[in-house]
Amino acid sequence: MTLTEKLRERISRAFYNHGLLCASYPIPIILFTGLCILACCYPLLKLPLPGTGPVEYSTSVKDYSPPSPDGGLQHGDLSERPDWYVGAPVAYIQQILVKATVSPWQKNFLAVDVFRSPLSRVFQLVEEIRNHALRDSSGVRSLEEVCLQVTDLLPGLKKLRNLLPEHGCLLLSPGNFWQNDRERFNADPDIIKTIHQHEPKTLQTSATLKDLLFGLPGRYSGVNLYNRKRVVSYTVTLGLHRYDARFLSSLRARLKLLHPSPNCTLREENIIHVHFKEEIGIAELIPLVTTYIILFAYIYFSTRKIDMVKSKWGLALAAVVTVLSSLLMSVGLCTLFGLTPTLNGGEIFPYLVVVIGLENVLVLTKSVVSTPVDLEVKLRIAQGLSNESWSIMKNMATELGIILIGYFTLVPAIQEFCLFAVVGLVSDFFLQMFFFTTVLSIDIRRMELADLNKRLPAEACLPPAKPTGRSQRYERQPALRPATPHTITLQPSSFRNLRLPKRLRVIYFFARTRLAQRLIMAGTVIWIGILVYTDPAGLRTYLTSQVTEQSPLGEAGLPPLPVPGGVLPAGDPKIDLSVFPSDPVQLSENQTQQREQKSGMDPRSQGWPRGPEGKGNGQTELGTEAEVTWGAEDEEIWRKLSFRHWPSLFSYYNITLAKRYISILPAIPVTFYLNPQEALEVRHPQEVNRYHPFLASSAARLDAEVQPDQTSSKLQSHRDVTLYKVAALGLASGIILVLLLFCLYKVFCPKNYGQNGLSHSRRKRGDLPCDDYGYSPPETEIVPLVLRGHLMDIECLASDGMLLVSCCLVGQIRVWDAQTGDCLTVIPKPRLRRDSSGIFDYQESWDHSPDTKNGLEDSFESNHQLKRTLNPPQPPLFCDQPDLTSLIDTNFSERVKVPESETRLRSVANRQKETGYDFSSLVGKVYQEHGTSNSMTFSGFSAPHGQAAFCVGSGSPRSRSCGTEEGICGNRRRSLGDETFMGFDKASSLPSWGGDLESSVWSLELQGNLIVAGRSNGKLEVWDAIEGTLRSSNDEGQSGITALVFLNNRIVAARLNGSLDFFSLETHTSLNPLQFRGTPGRSSVPSSPVVSSLDIIVCQLTHTVSCAHQKPITALKAAAGRLVTGSQDHTLRVFRLEDSCCLFTLQGHSGAITAVYMDQTMVLASGGQDGAICLWDVLTGSKVSHMYAHRGDVTSLTCTTSCVISSGLDDVISIWDRSSGVKLYSIQQEMGCGASLGVISDNLLVTGGQGCVSFWDIGYGDLLQTVYLGKSNESQPARQILVLENAAIVCNFGSELSLVYVPSVLEKLD
Amino acid sequence: MPRLEPSAWSCSGAARGRSKTQLASKADEMLGNSVSSPSLTLVGHGARTSSPSSTLNGSQHLVQRSVVLFVVGAFMALVLNMLQIQRNVTLFPEEVISTLFSSAWWVPPCCGTAAAVVGLLYPCIDSHLGEPHKFKREWASVMRCIAVFVGINHASAKLDFANNVQLSLTLAALSLGLWWTFDRSRSGLGLGITIAFVATLITQFLVYNGVYQYTSPDFLYIRSWLPCIFFSGGVTVGNIGRQLAMGIPEKPHND
């Protein structure tokens, strides 16, 4: 044993033990693994969240000097210094934060006055800044030297060309909106519009132009119509390319001097350096997205290979979780040991996953599921693990080796990648061993439990665990479907891999979960919400206006509130409004008049922040004194900007901040107090006009109280209009959405999904059949042709495509038209049972009649008389019979020619239909003339009919003699005819048909229009299906006929006593009258001809195998010239059909044979009470395969070209691979429907259920469709299903038959 | 790393102002484009020159495969181009897109054609040699291979190497590792090397004739890592082509 082998042995053993451990204690191990993962991921909490967010670092202003470009050692002691803080920043940002207010505020001011005059001061300020120069010993330094010179804007930004500075200092202020031109500003009629014209309409995370120019977020600027505080803030932003402390401090000092901010408490200590990470543009995003797509494809293709497990998805998820958490663990562990990741995690992540891979997981799964199924789960896991241990270890070592090679590339990034990969690989191995193996063991156990239930029984050695398995399985499921009749459990086999209609699966999945609809719905709701909220005419402005309406600056005040009169000054709108437009200069007058207002009520003043309430009159007359406050929130107002603010600003000039930093200097506070006069001066006339109409019209009113209401109502109506607009928009989009969803729904569910109102009740009544995906295809309600008429349960059913014959327990046979469902014949007609005696009488009398013609006439007469005499209470039966005497042609010599000539044309198969000279047609004509329905083809009529034919036949002596020119068929017929006539010597009279009512029909066959019925008393009868006449009868055997085969002209009857009778059915067109006469027919020859038309049908026993089986024959099938019998004596026998020679006796079953199938390919399938199915080769008599199929009898058996389909007493339908005998899958049927199955085509199986039939795709085990037959809720199980040729099926529901055409299934056939 | 960032940035204004774009950075981007794009394009050139592919299966199947390969190749070309165009992509997508499509419109079709030819060539040669490729024949492996190929490109585009020799050596090792991990066939190695050689030749020729140029050529007129990229690209496309040639219906159900 070499070292390798020893190692291998040891590894394998270790894995084996480990597998046992994992499978034995799954839950503790999973918990342990989870704890490990969490513990290893804990250090990740300290890591900054990934993203492109900027990083800050602040230094003191005092001794600031730009860091050396080489990241030198002068600040080596500062350990917290980030490594990006190297070299000069891209720019220094100096913001001059301006707060301005109009003070004192006057009530008659417009809302625009809040910001118009403060904004107008920006031009002055900008001028001051621009012109600032530092004069010191070294000369004069102006801003131009210090500031950041910018060049062209990017060519894509033409619309911003006039707004952002070009070819000069980067100096941004709100004045840029007006090109820093005071005149322009003064001429601007609508400031708000100017400011907002460049605002994007959509959601945008990056900085907008307003933010850029104002230098602070829009909502802090106070430039809107609803500014309650009436303080306007903006900044002048300066970009400096170098830090000149003296220049900046002089600028600061000067501005502070010019515009002092008395209560400013801003700490101006720190310079904030903001480092921007690499940006991800679209060009980088696309490769990134591609790598992720590749990653997902990889994961998909990998996990797709997981097979033969209980829950594919569960295991796939576990595999992905394994890989992901191993990566997280690796990062966490690396962080724990002081290795901070520097790579972009999002970028290298897919590669890490691909390197670590899912292969081991798949190999493990495959290895475990390929262990012997009958082992215990523990052992399976252990064995599977140990089988693959060597290759897993080898792969692991290889990968580690490759990665270690990568470590020696000495490229830092690759080294880091390799380090992560190594740690990830190790932790992945750990997780595979502990987490995934345990999950796999749980899965395998679940599958075993489910599998045991489906395992088949004839394995006599059912371990006691299996019943518990079954009960456990039932415990698992009942919550979902308590009485699950239709669960199809697919045996995981290779067959399942061939599923083709994957797209259908997907579509069904979508249809089932309505995933797309839900996603679209949610998305649209969110979208509408966003739209409504952010729309300029939308909710947000509405809400703000609602809020600000409470304030006096809303201009449209609230209705007057009952406020105690003495306390509040009363506003007299009429007065102050009449004053206001007159002359803005008359400020003093204004004030004096305001003073008068205090006596009244001023509703609009009550909400003022620093209202006159409780203050002296003096303050009120000055209006409110606004005070600009500087708080901590102003200190670094740029922080409130979007983090993309600076990058986007610089990107306009094609300067990237990626991986670089800017330094933001402490802001310089500037405060403006503007007096009201100033505010009035800068007012634009159009503004006055715009707001004038409201006020003027209201001023015209004398009623002071009405006026605010008016205004408010107008404004209100204005707002309402926008609201209605939004509402209408929303409604329209809602409608479109609904239509869209509807279309989608239609697309996804092309069938009448849920359209049936009945489906819900059905669902309650019993669970819908569904396939193993839980998908129930749409059920279809089809109104079948219900064939009613039988009194008792239907016992036998036979069809030849055109006709349908059924027989109930009492022995009544009904013939139906398979196309229309009409009942053509009833055999025997119940009320005619007693007639038989009359016919007997007649026949006896006829035998004695010397002359044919007389006899006939006599017989007719006597028949009529007899009928009348014997059945006086039944007049309708015969009183409506036509007088047929006119049909009797006594000129026999003429009549013979016709039938004879036509006989030549006849073939054996259709001889009944093409009877040359058909009496029935004649009779029918007469019947029609007689005015009675000719459907009354009761049997009583057949006797005279037959006699007439006999007469005809006997009247043509030459026909036989000169019939030699007929073909083989004719020859044979003639020879048989001889036999018949010979038999006639011994033959008794016509059989006593209908006399055996006590015996029930045990078997039934139909061919052409001949029905062969085997009765329990051993009698074989041949009936004409159309006319309901008994054509032939044989009651030689006394033992009941258990099975019949009617093939061409051969009838084989298997009897209860195990004997097998071969009959041949022959037809004769004519009979020799002499011989006829000579055959008075009193002998006991088995076959006795009954002739309805010209044909004489002779059913003759040709051979009897008296002791084919020791026990009753239960099954009989014939095909390909072979006949197979199955008996209760556990054997099958194969006979040659032509000579009744027994070829083989097949032994192999350990129980009675219950079902036999044989087809033209000489493949024989047999099922027995032992639940086994044997496949035999009939040519050689050898057993091909032997399957233990059912827990109980095999009740029916059929084959397609590739499958064997069996059903058993255990109500399971199993589908087997015909060539290999491997069970493909099985379908659990409803109770009592076990035997009902039919194969419509090679790939379409129909099974019966409670009041329904289900169609299955045999190849895939998919439930295609469930068809409910009628709406009757008292549904009985379909006990028998007969497939007709034209894709119609006949189901046997108790005493009813349902004839169903399934066109929809037909479509699928093609 | 196809080009050196600082040089690209410092000389963005004047040196490389090319005719099509006004801004120097645009021109630079374009240069980046043309630097990176031939890597795939010339795989095609090489393959086309080496030998025409013969029809193995029905023409229908062949056409399907070539279409798939073409699409894959074109898409990869686009993506890898974008990978190479890094740093300071403007914030305006339409700009980027227009730049991308205007400057190198001929790249994706060429790469697609190249991919189709190579992808058909590999299984063809396999069958001629009579040694059908059996190593790791599954889509998951192919996906892994593609991912590694993209990773190699990614590394070459983004990582900072000390010098070109190191970069080239690393990439060569990675390419060989790719071949060993996913191919391991002599024919694959031979074909890959042939492709790399011919493609490099053609690139030299093109650059010599001034169709485009490289920022800092260190191997005659081109970059020394180009053959590695060609080689790994050839192996990857060959892998896809072989998997496609195997056909879809061969599911792994015969275990």
Short mmCIF file of C-alpha atoms in Angstrom, two decimals, chain A residues 154-157 278-279 282-284 286-287 290-291 294 297-298 301-302 305 308 347 351 354-357 359 366 398-399 409-411 413-414 494 497-498 644 648 651-652 654 656 659, chain B residues 9 22-23 25 75-76 79 82-83 85-93 95-97 138-141 143-144 146-148 150-151 154 158-161 166 170 180-181 251-253 255:
data_model
loop_
_atom_site.label_atom_id
_atom_site.label_comp_id
_atom_site.label_asym_id
_atom_site.label_seq_id
_atom_site.Cartn_x
_atom_site.Cartn_y
_atom_site.Cartn_z
CA LEU A 154 -18.19 70.03 -21.63
CA PRO A 155 -19.72 70.27 -25.08
CA GLY A 156 -22.79 68.44 -23.97
CA LEU A 157 -23.71 71.22 -21.60
CA GLU A 278 -13.81 55.99 -8.06
CA GLU A 279 -16.92 56.69 -9.93
CA ILE A 282 -21.94 53.42 -17.47
CA ALA A 283 -18.89 52.16 -19.27
CA GLU A 284 -17.73 50.51 -16.11
CA ILE A 286 -21.66 47.41 -18.24
CA PRO A 287 -18.67 45.14 -17.70
CA THR A 290 -21.80 41.46 -17.57
CA THR A 291 -19.67 39.76 -15.03
CA ILE A 294 -21.98 35.50 -16.28
CA ALA A 297 -25.42 31.97 -15.66
CA TYR A 298 -22.70 30.00 -14.00
CA PHE A 301 -25.95 26.04 -15.06
CA SER A 302 -24.35 24.61 -12.00
CA LYS A 305 -27.38 19.79 -12.46
CA MET A 308 -32.71 13.45 -7.86
CA GLU A 347 -15.97 44.08 -8.81
CA TYR A 351 -14.52 36.34 -9.82
CA VAL A 354 -16.24 31.68 -9.86
CA VAL A 355 -12.88 30.77 -8.46
CA ILE A 356 -14.34 29.14 -5.41
CA GLY A 357 -17.00 27.55 -7.49
CA GLU A 359 -18.32 22.21 -8.20
CA LYS A 366 -24.28 13.61 -7.13
CA THR A 398 -4.99 22.06 -6.85
CA GLU A 399 -6.95 25.22 -6.46
CA THR A 409 2.92 37.59 -8.94
CA LEU A 410 3.80 40.28 -6.43
CA VAL A 411 1.07 42.50 -7.72
CA ALA A 413 -4.12 43.58 -6.06
CA ILE A 414 -3.66 40.03 -7.22
CA SER A 494 -33.53 9.91 -16.25
CA ASN A 497 -34.49 15.11 -17.77
CA LEU A 498 -36.06 15.04 -21.12
CA ARG A 644 -22.50 63.94 -5.99
CA SER A 648 -20.80 66.74 -10.77
CA SER A 651 -17.24 67.06 -14.02
CA TYR A 652 -18.92 69.89 -15.88
CA ASN A 654 -14.12 67.75 -17.18
CA THR A 656 -12.67 64.27 -12.15
CA LYS A 659 -9.72 59.03 -6.19
CA TRP B 9 -4.46 62.35 -18.34
CA GLN B 22 -13.47 68.28 -29.67
CA LEU B 23 -12.44 67.45 -26.22
CA SER B 25 -10.60 63.45 -23.15
CA PHE B 75 -21.18 41.38 -27.04
CA MET B 76 -17.92 40.47 -25.44
CA VAL B 79 -18.17 44.80 -22.91
CA MET B 82 -16.05 49.32 -21.98
CA LEU B 83 -13.88 47.58 -19.51
CA ILE B 85 -12.46 52.59 -21.23
CA GLN B 86 -12.14 53.35 -17.64
CA ARG B 87 -11.85 56.46 -15.57
CA ASN B 88 -13.72 59.57 -16.14
CA VAL B 89 -16.45 58.44 -18.27
CA THR B 90 -18.71 61.37 -18.55
CA LEU B 91 -21.78 61.45 -16.55
CA PHE B 92 -23.95 61.66 -19.60
CA PRO B 93 -24.76 58.29 -20.95
CA GLU B 95 -22.22 60.94 -24.77
CA VAL B 96 -20.62 57.72 -23.78
CA ILE B 97 -22.77 55.65 -25.99
CA GLU B 138 -20.82 21.35 -19.42
CA TRP B 139 -22.22 24.82 -19.54
CA ALA B 140 -21.27 25.63 -16.01
CA SER B 141 -17.66 25.08 -16.88
CA MET B 143 -19.50 29.99 -17.90
CA ARG B 144 -16.62 29.72 -15.51
CA ILE B 146 -15.92 33.09 -19.71
CA ALA B 147 -15.83 34.60 -16.27
CA VAL B 148 -12.13 33.92 -15.95
CA VAL B 150 -13.40 38.57 -18.42
CA GLY B 151 -11.44 38.55 -15.22
CA HIS B 154 -10.44 43.12 -16.06
CA LYS B 158 -7.53 47.83 -13.88
CA LEU B 159 -4.63 46.52 -11.95
CA ASP B 160 -1.54 48.54 -11.38
CA PHE B 161 1.52 46.63 -12.27
CA GLN B 166 5.36 41.86 -14.93
CA THR B 170 1.19 37.54 -15.10
CA TRP B 180 -5.11 24.15 -18.23
CA THR B 181 -8.22 24.57 -16.16
CA LYS B 251 -28.23 16.14 -21.18
CA PRO B 252 -26.26 14.52 -18.45
CA HIS B 253 -28.89 11.98 -17.70
CA ASP B 255 -24.98 8.76 -15.31
#
